[in-house]
Amino acid sequence: MSDFTSEFWSWYVAGLTLVSIVACLILLWVSGTTKVKASADNTTGHVWDGDLREMNNPLPRWWVWLFVITVVFSLIYGVLYPTFGKYPGVLGWSSGGQHLAEVAAVEKAIAPIYEKFQGMEPQQLAGDAQAMAIGERLFMNNCAQCHGSDARGARSFPNLADGDWLWGGEPAAIKTSITEGRTGVMPPMAAAVGTPEDVRNVAHYVLSLSGSPHDPVRATLGRPNFAACAACHGADGKGNTALGAPNLSDSTWLHGWGEEAVVRAITQGFTNQMPAQAGKLNADQIHVLSGYVWGLSNRPATAN
């Protein structure tokens, strides 16, 4: 890939652009100075459809000057704006810079709206009607695509409206999740557990932890091999929020419920990623959104 990111391509684009502009000027000059031998009736001798003859008239001057103005404009534009390869232009304009300027302008405009929320704790935000209305809009625009408009998630996308949290449900943990994102990894554990029968036995033991339908004999046989899973999920299977390891003893099943789903999880593993929102939302927006998400599962009385 280094061949496609070298300085050569910048010079190539710059040269090709400049040559094209110069070629247009030459074409205009040649077409305006070249004399075509014409007949006495001022035709070139070219005839189409029997009676359609080509006249030897020059281009209208206004048309020629439009071409000239276009070429001159392109040269001026190329000097002012990035046109010739990596040349940044006299004005230093860039689409990225314009985007940042527009974002800064929007943040300046909305700053007074969020100012009143800066000193409020997430628990207080969750009880403020205006903060919750703003938080809901932020959620719909940035979170609902994965967690659903009702925040109840879907398979492999956590439910944010219950009390089950992979990385912790405290306001600070929620804010960290939104700001920095999360990456949850469960490696394939079949080799560590043992044979395919051992994997199935461990699956039944996992189901037994939550009181789900299971084979008691298989669960008993799988209990010793659960030690390979306990490093993350804990000896009691209650999970570890520091690692994002889910609680296996409750009724929440992020990646599907039942024997086959658990066997698939042990055999194949999972990698789930929540992208960081810090690049899309500013600190004030994340603060309000954190209060909204916390309130989804705590639902304090809302103040007007």
CSV table of C-alpha atoms in Angstrom, one decimal:
chain,number,residue,atom,x,y,z
A,1,MET,CA,0.0,0.0,0.0
A,2,SER,CA,3.0,2.4,0.4
A,3,ASP,CA,3.0,2.8,-3.4
A,4,PHE,CA,-0.4,4.4,-3.2
A,5,THR,CA,0.4,6.9,-0.4
A,6,SER,CA,3.8,8.2,-1.7
A,7,GLU,CA,4.4,11.8,-2.7
A,8,PHE,CA,4.4,10.7,-6.3
A,9,TRP,CA,0.6,10.7,-6.4
A,10,SER,CA,0.3,14.2,-5.1
A,11,TRP,CA,2.6,15.5,-7.8
A,12,TYR,CA,0.8,13.3,-10.3
A,13,VAL,CA,-2.6,14.8,-9.5
A,14,ALA,CA,-1.2,18.4,-9.3
A,15,GLY,CA,0.5,18.0,-12.7
A,16,LEU,CA,-2.5,16.4,-14.4
A,17,THR,CA,-4.8,19.1,-13.1
A,18,LEU,CA,-2.4,21.9,-14.3
A,19,VAL,CA,-1.8,20.3,-17.7
A,20,SER,CA,-5.6,20.0,-18.2
A,21,ILE,CA,-6.1,23.7,-17.5
A,22,VAL,CA,-3.3,24.7,-19.8
A,23,ALA,CA,-4.6,22.3,-22.5
A,24,CYS,CA,-8.0,24.1,-22.4
A,25,LEU,CA,-6.2,27.4,-23.0
A,26,ILE,CA,-4.3,26.0,-25.9
A,27,LEU,CA,-7.4,24.5,-27.4
A,28,LEU,CA,-9.1,27.9,-27.2
A,29,TRP,CA,-6.2,29.6,-28.8
A,30,VAL,CA,-5.9,27.0,-31.6
A,31,SER,CA,-9.6,27.0,-32.4
A,32,GLY,CA,-9.6,30.8,-32.5
A,33,THR,CA,-6.6,31.2,-34.8
A,34,THR,CA,-6.8,28.2,-37.1
A,35,LYS,CA,-8.2,29.2,-40.5
A,36,VAL,CA,-10.2,26.6,-42.4
A,37,LYS,CA,-10.2,26.8,-46.2
A,38,ALA,CA,-13.8,27.7,-47.1
A,39,SER,CA,-15.8,27.8,-50.3
A,40,ALA,CA,-17.1,30.9,-51.9
A,41,ASP,CA,-20.4,30.5,-50.0
A,42,ASN,CA,-18.4,30.3,-46.6
A,43,THR,CA,-19.0,26.6,-46.1
A,44,THR,CA,-16.4,24.0,-45.3
A,45,GLY,CA,-17.6,21.5,-47.9
A,46,HIS,CA,-18.9,19.2,-45.2
A,47,VAL,CA,-22.5,18.0,-46.0
A,48,TRP,CA,-24.8,15.8,-43.9
A,49,ASP,CA,-28.2,14.4,-44.8
A,50,GLY,CA,-27.9,15.8,-48.3
A,51,ASP,CA,-28.5,19.4,-47.6
A,52,LEU,CA,-27.0,20.2,-44.1
A,53,ARG,CA,-23.8,22.2,-44.7
A,54,GLU,CA,-21.2,23.3,-42.2
A,55,MET,CA,-20.5,27.0,-42.2
A,56,ASN,CA,-17.1,28.4,-41.5
A,57,ASN,CA,-18.2,30.9,-38.8
A,58,PRO,CA,-16.0,31.5,-35.7
A,59,LEU,CA,-17.3,30.8,-32.2
A,60,PRO,CA,-19.3,33.6,-30.7
A,61,ARG,CA,-17.0,35.9,-28.8
A,62,TRP,CA,-19.2,35.8,-25.6
A,63,TRP,CA,-18.9,32.0,-25.7
A,64,VAL,CA,-15.1,32.1,-26.1
A,65,TRP,CA,-14.8,34.5,-23.2
A,66,LEU,CA,-16.9,32.3,-21.0
A,67,PHE,CA,-14.4,29.5,-21.6
A,68,VAL,CA,-11.5,31.9,-20.8
A,69,ILE,CA,-13.2,33.1,-17.6
A,70,THR,CA,-13.8,29.5,-16.6
A,71,VAL,CA,-10.1,28.7,-17.1
A,72,VAL,CA,-9.0,31.8,-15.2
A,73,PHE,CA,-11.4,31.0,-12.4
A,74,SER,CA,-10.0,27.5,-12.1
A,75,LEU,CA,-6.5,28.9,-11.7
A,76,ILE,CA,-7.5,31.4,-9.1
A,77,TYR,CA,-9.5,28.7,-7.3
A,78,GLY,CA,-6.5,26.4,-7.4
A,79,VAL,CA,-4.4,29.1,-5.7
A,80,LEU,CA,-6.9,29.8,-3.0
A,81,TYR,CA,-8.1,26.3,-2.2
A,82,PRO,CA,-6.5,22.8,-2.2
A,83,THR,CA,-6.6,21.8,-5.9
A,84,PHE,CA,-3.1,20.8,-6.9
A,85,GLY,CA,-2.3,17.6,-5.0
A,86,LYS,CA,-1.2,18.3,-1.4
A,87,TYR,CA,-1.0,22.1,-2.0
A,88,PRO,CA,-3.2,23.5,0.8
A,89,GLY,CA,-4.2,26.7,-0.9
A,90,VAL,CA,-3.6,30.3,0.3
A,91,LEU,CA,-6.7,30.3,2.4
A,92,GLY,CA,-5.8,27.1,4.2
A,93,TRP,CA,-9.4,25.7,3.8
A,94,SER,CA,-10.2,22.1,4.3
A,95,SER,CA,-13.4,20.1,4.6
A,96,GLY,CA,-12.2,18.8,8.0
A,97,GLY,CA,-11.5,22.3,9.2
A,98,GLN,CA,-14.9,23.5,8.0
A,99,HIS,CA,-16.5,20.6,9.9
A,100,LEU,CA,-14.7,21.4,13.1
A,101,ALA,CA,-15.7,25.1,12.7
A,102,GLU,CA,-19.4,24.1,12.2
A,103,VAL,CA,-19.3,21.8,15.2
A,104,ALA,CA,-17.7,24.5,17.3
A,105,ALA,CA,-20.5,26.9,16.2
A,106,VAL,CA,-23.2,24.5,17.1
A,107,GLU,CA,-21.6,23.7,20.5
A,108,LYS,CA,-21.4,27.4,21.2
A,109,ALA,CA,-25.1,27.8,20.4
A,110,ILE,CA,-26.2,25.0,22.6
A,111,ALA,CA,-23.9,25.7,25.5
A,112,PRO,CA,-26.5,27.8,27.4
A,113,ILE,CA,-29.0,25.0,27.2
A,114,TYR,CA,-26.6,22.5,28.9
A,115,GLU,CA,-25.1,25.1,31.4
A,116,LYS,CA,-27.8,24.5,34.0
A,117,PHE,CA,-27.1,20.7,34.0
A,118,GLN,CA,-23.3,21.0,34.6
A,119,GLY,CA,-23.6,21.0,38.4
A,120,MET,CA,-26.2,18.3,38.6
A,121,GLU,CA,-25.5,14.7,39.5
A,122,PRO,CA,-26.8,12.0,37.1
A,123,GLN,CA,-29.4,11.1,39.7
A,124,GLN,CA,-30.7,14.7,39.7
A,125,LEU,CA,-30.7,14.8,35.9
A,126,ALA,CA,-32.8,11.6,35.8
A,127,GLY,CA,-35.4,13.5,37.8
A,128,ASP,CA,-35.4,16.7,35.7
A,129,ALA,CA,-38.0,16.7,32.9
A,130,GLN,CA,-36.0,19.0,30.6
A,131,ALA,CA,-32.8,17.0,31.0
A,132,MET,CA,-34.7,13.8,30.3
A,133,ALA,CA,-36.2,15.3,27.2
A,134,ILE,CA,-32.8,16.3,25.9
A,135,GLY,CA,-31.3,13.0,27.0
A,136,GLU,CA,-34.0,11.1,25.1
A,137,ARG,CA,-33.2,13.0,21.9
A,138,LEU,CA,-29.5,12.3,22.3
A,139,PHE,CA,-30.3,8.6,22.9
A,140,MET,CA,-32.6,8.4,19.8
A,141,ASN,CA,-29.9,10.0,17.6
A,142,ASN,CA,-26.9,8.1,18.9
A,143,CYS,CA,-27.9,4.9,20.8
A,144,ALA,CA,-31.3,3.7,19.6
A,145,GLN,CA,-29.8,2.2,16.5
A,146,CYS,CA,-28.3,-0.6,18.6
A,147,HIS,CA,-30.3,-0.5,21.9
A,148,GLY,CA,-33.7,0.2,20.4
A,149,SER,CA,-35.9,3.2,20.7
A,150,ASP,CA,-37.2,1.7,24.0
A,151,ALA,CA,-33.6,1.0,25.2
A,152,ARG,CA,-34.5,-2.7,25.7
A,153,GLY,CA,-31.9,-3.9,23.3
A,154,ALA,CA,-32.0,-7.1,21.2
A,155,ARG,CA,-29.9,-10.2,20.9
A,156,SER,CA,-26.3,-9.3,21.4
A,157,PHE,CA,-27.3,-5.7,22.3
A,158,PRO,CA,-27.8,-5.0,26.0
A,159,ASN,CA,-31.1,-4.0,27.5
A,160,LEU,CA,-30.5,-0.6,29.2
A,161,ALA,CA,-33.9,-0.5,30.9
A,162,ASP,CA,-33.3,-3.4,33.4
A,163,GLY,CA,-31.0,-3.7,36.3
A,164,ASP,CA,-28.5,-6.0,34.6
A,165,TRP,CA,-25.2,-4.3,33.7
A,166,LEU,CA,-22.1,-5.8,32.1
A,167,TRP,CA,-19.8,-3.0,33.1
A,168,GLY,CA,-21.6,-1.6,36.1
A,169,GLY,CA,-24.7,0.4,36.4
A,170,GLU,CA,-23.4,3.2,38.6
A,171,PRO,CA,-23.6,6.7,37.0
A,172,ALA,CA,-19.8,6.9,36.7
A,173,ALA,CA,-19.6,3.5,35.0
A,174,ILE,CA,-22.3,4.5,32.5
A,175,LYS,CA,-20.6,7.7,31.7
A,176,THR,CA,-17.3,5.9,31.1
A,177,SER,CA,-19.1,3.4,28.8
A,178,ILE,CA,-20.6,6.2,26.8
A,179,THR,CA,-17.4,8.3,26.6
A,180,GLU,CA,-14.8,5.6,26.0
A,181,GLY,CA,-16.8,2.7,24.6
A,182,ARG,CA,-16.5,-0.9,25.6
A,183,THR,CA,-15.1,-4.0,24.1
A,184,GLY,CA,-16.3,-7.3,25.6
A,185,VAL,CA,-14.4,-10.4,24.6
A,186,MET,CA,-15.2,-14.0,25.4
A,187,PRO,CA,-12.6,-16.3,23.8
A,188,PRO,CA,-13.6,-19.7,22.5
A,189,MET,CA,-13.3,-22.0,25.6
A,190,ALA,CA,-14.0,-25.4,24.2
A,191,ALA,CA,-10.3,-26.4,24.3
A,192,ALA,CA,-10.0,-25.3,27.9
A,193,VAL,CA,-13.2,-27.1,28.9
A,194,GLY,CA,-12.4,-30.4,27.3
A,195,THR,CA,-14.3,-32.7,24.9
A,196,PRO,CA,-17.6,-31.8,23.2
A,197,GLU,CA,-19.4,-33.8,25.9
A,198,ASP,CA,-17.6,-31.7,28.5
A,199,VAL,CA,-18.7,-28.5,26.8
A,200,ARG,CA,-22.3,-29.7,26.8
A,201,ASN,CA,-22.1,-30.7,30.5
A,202,VAL,CA,-20.7,-27.2,31.3
A,203,ALA,CA,-23.6,-25.7,29.4
A,204,HIS,CA,-26.0,-27.5,31.6
A,205,TYR,CA,-24.2,-26.4,34.7
A,206,VAL,CA,-24.4,-22.8,33.4
A,207,LEU,CA,-28.1,-23.2,32.9
A,208,SER,CA,-28.5,-24.6,36.4
A,209,LEU,CA,-27.0,-21.4,37.9
A,210,SER,CA,-30.0,-19.4,36.8
A,211,GLY,CA,-32.6,-22.1,37.5
A,212,SER,CA,-33.2,-22.6,33.8
A,213,PRO,CA,-34.3,-26.0,32.5
A,214,HIS,CA,-31.3,-28.4,32.5
A,215,ASP,CA,-30.1,-31.9,32.9
A,216,PRO,CA,-29.0,-32.3,36.6
A,217,VAL,CA,-26.7,-35.2,35.8
A,218,ARG,CA,-24.9,-33.3,33.1
A,219,ALA,CA,-24.8,-30.2,35.3
A,220,THR,CA,-23.1,-32.2,38.1
A,221,LEU,CA,-20.6,-33.5,35.6
A,222,GLY,CA,-19.9,-30.0,34.2
A,223,ARG,CA,-19.4,-28.3,37.5
A,224,PRO,CA,-15.6,-29.2,37.8
A,225,ASN,CA,-14.9,-28.0,34.3
A,226,PHE,CA,-16.6,-24.7,35.0
A,227,ALA,CA,-13.4,-23.7,36.7
A,228,ALA,CA,-12.1,-22.7,33.2
A,229,CYS,CA,-15.0,-20.1,33.1
A,230,ALA,CA,-14.7,-19.0,36.7
A,231,ALA,CA,-11.7,-16.8,36.0
A,232,CYS,CA,-14.0,-14.2,34.4
A,233,HIS,CA,-17.5,-15.1,35.6
A,234,GLY,CA,-16.5,-16.0,39.1
A,235,ALA,CA,-16.8,-19.2,41.0
A,236,ASP,CA,-20.5,-18.5,41.6
A,237,GLY,CA,-21.1,-17.4,38.0
A,238,LYS,CA,-22.2,-13.9,39.1
A,239,GLY,CA,-19.9,-12.2,36.6
A,240,ASN,CA,-17.3,-9.4,36.9
A,241,THR,CA,-18.2,-5.8,35.9
A,242,ALA,CA,-14.5,-5.0,35.7
A,243,LEU,CA,-14.1,-7.4,32.8
A,244,GLY,CA,-17.6,-7.0,31.4
A,245,ALA,CA,-18.2,-10.7,32.2
A,246,PRO,CA,-22.0,-11.2,32.4
A,247,ASN,CA,-23.8,-12.7,35.4
A,248,LEU,CA,-24.7,-16.3,34.5
A,249,SER,CA,-27.0,-16.8,37.5
A,250,ASP,CA,-29.7,-14.4,36.5
A,251,SER,CA,-32.3,-14.6,33.7
A,252,THR,CA,-30.7,-12.2,31.3
A,253,TRP,CA,-29.2,-13.9,28.2
A,254,LEU,CA,-27.5,-11.4,25.9
A,255,HIS,CA,-26.6,-13.9,23.2
A,256,GLY,CA,-29.5,-16.3,23.4
A,257,TRP,CA,-30.9,-18.7,25.9
A,258,GLY,CA,-30.9,-22.5,26.0
A,259,GLU,CA,-28.5,-25.4,25.7
A,260,GLU,CA,-27.5,-24.8,22.1
A,261,ALA,CA,-26.9,-21.1,22.7
A,262,VAL,CA,-24.7,-21.7,25.7
A,263,VAL,CA,-22.7,-24.5,23.8
A,264,ARG,CA,-22.2,-22.1,20.9
A,265,ALA,CA,-21.0,-19.4,23.3
A,266,ILE,CA,-18.5,-21.7,24.9
A,267,THR,CA,-17.3,-23.1,21.5
A,268,GLN,CA,-17.2,-20.0,19.4
A,269,GLY,CA,-16.9,-17.1,21.9
A,270,PHE,CA,-18.0,-13.6,21.3
A,271,THR,CA,-16.6,-10.1,20.6
A,272,ASN,CA,-18.9,-7.2,21.2
A,273,GLN,CA,-17.9,-3.6,20.8
A,274,MET,CA,-19.7,-0.4,21.8
A,275,PRO,CA,-18.0,2.5,20.0
A,276,ALA,CA,-16.8,5.5,22.0
A,277,GLN,CA,-19.1,8.5,21.8
A,278,ALA,CA,-16.6,11.1,22.9
A,279,GLY,CA,-15.9,12.0,19.2
A,280,LYS,CA,-19.6,12.6,18.5
A,281,LEU,CA,-20.8,14.2,21.7
A,282,ASN,CA,-19.3,16.8,23.9
A,283,ALA,CA,-18.8,16.4,27.7
A,284,ASP,CA,-22.1,18.2,28.6
A,285,GLN,CA,-24.1,16.1,26.2
A,286,ILE,CA,-22.5,12.9,27.6
A,287,HIS,CA,-23.3,14.1,31.1
A,288,VAL,CA,-27.0,14.5,30.3
A,289,LEU,CA,-27.1,11.3,28.3
A,290,SER,CA,-25.6,9.4,31.3
A,291,GLY,CA,-28.3,10.7,33.5
A,292,TYR,CA,-30.9,9.6,31.0
A,293,VAL,CA,-29.5,6.1,30.7
A,294,TRP,CA,-29.2,5.7,34.5
A,295,GLY,CA,-32.8,6.8,34.8
A,296,LEU,CA,-34.0,4.1,32.4
A,297,SER,CA,-33.4,1.4,35.0
A,298,ASN,CA,-33.9,3.6,38.2
A,299,ARG,CA,-36.8,5.8,37.1
A,300,PRO,CA,-36.9,8.5,39.8
A,301,ALA,CA,-39.8,10.8,40.1
A,302,THR,CA,-39.5,13.5,37.3
A,303,ALA,CA,-39.5,17.1,38.3
A,304,ASN,CA,-40.9,19.8,36.1
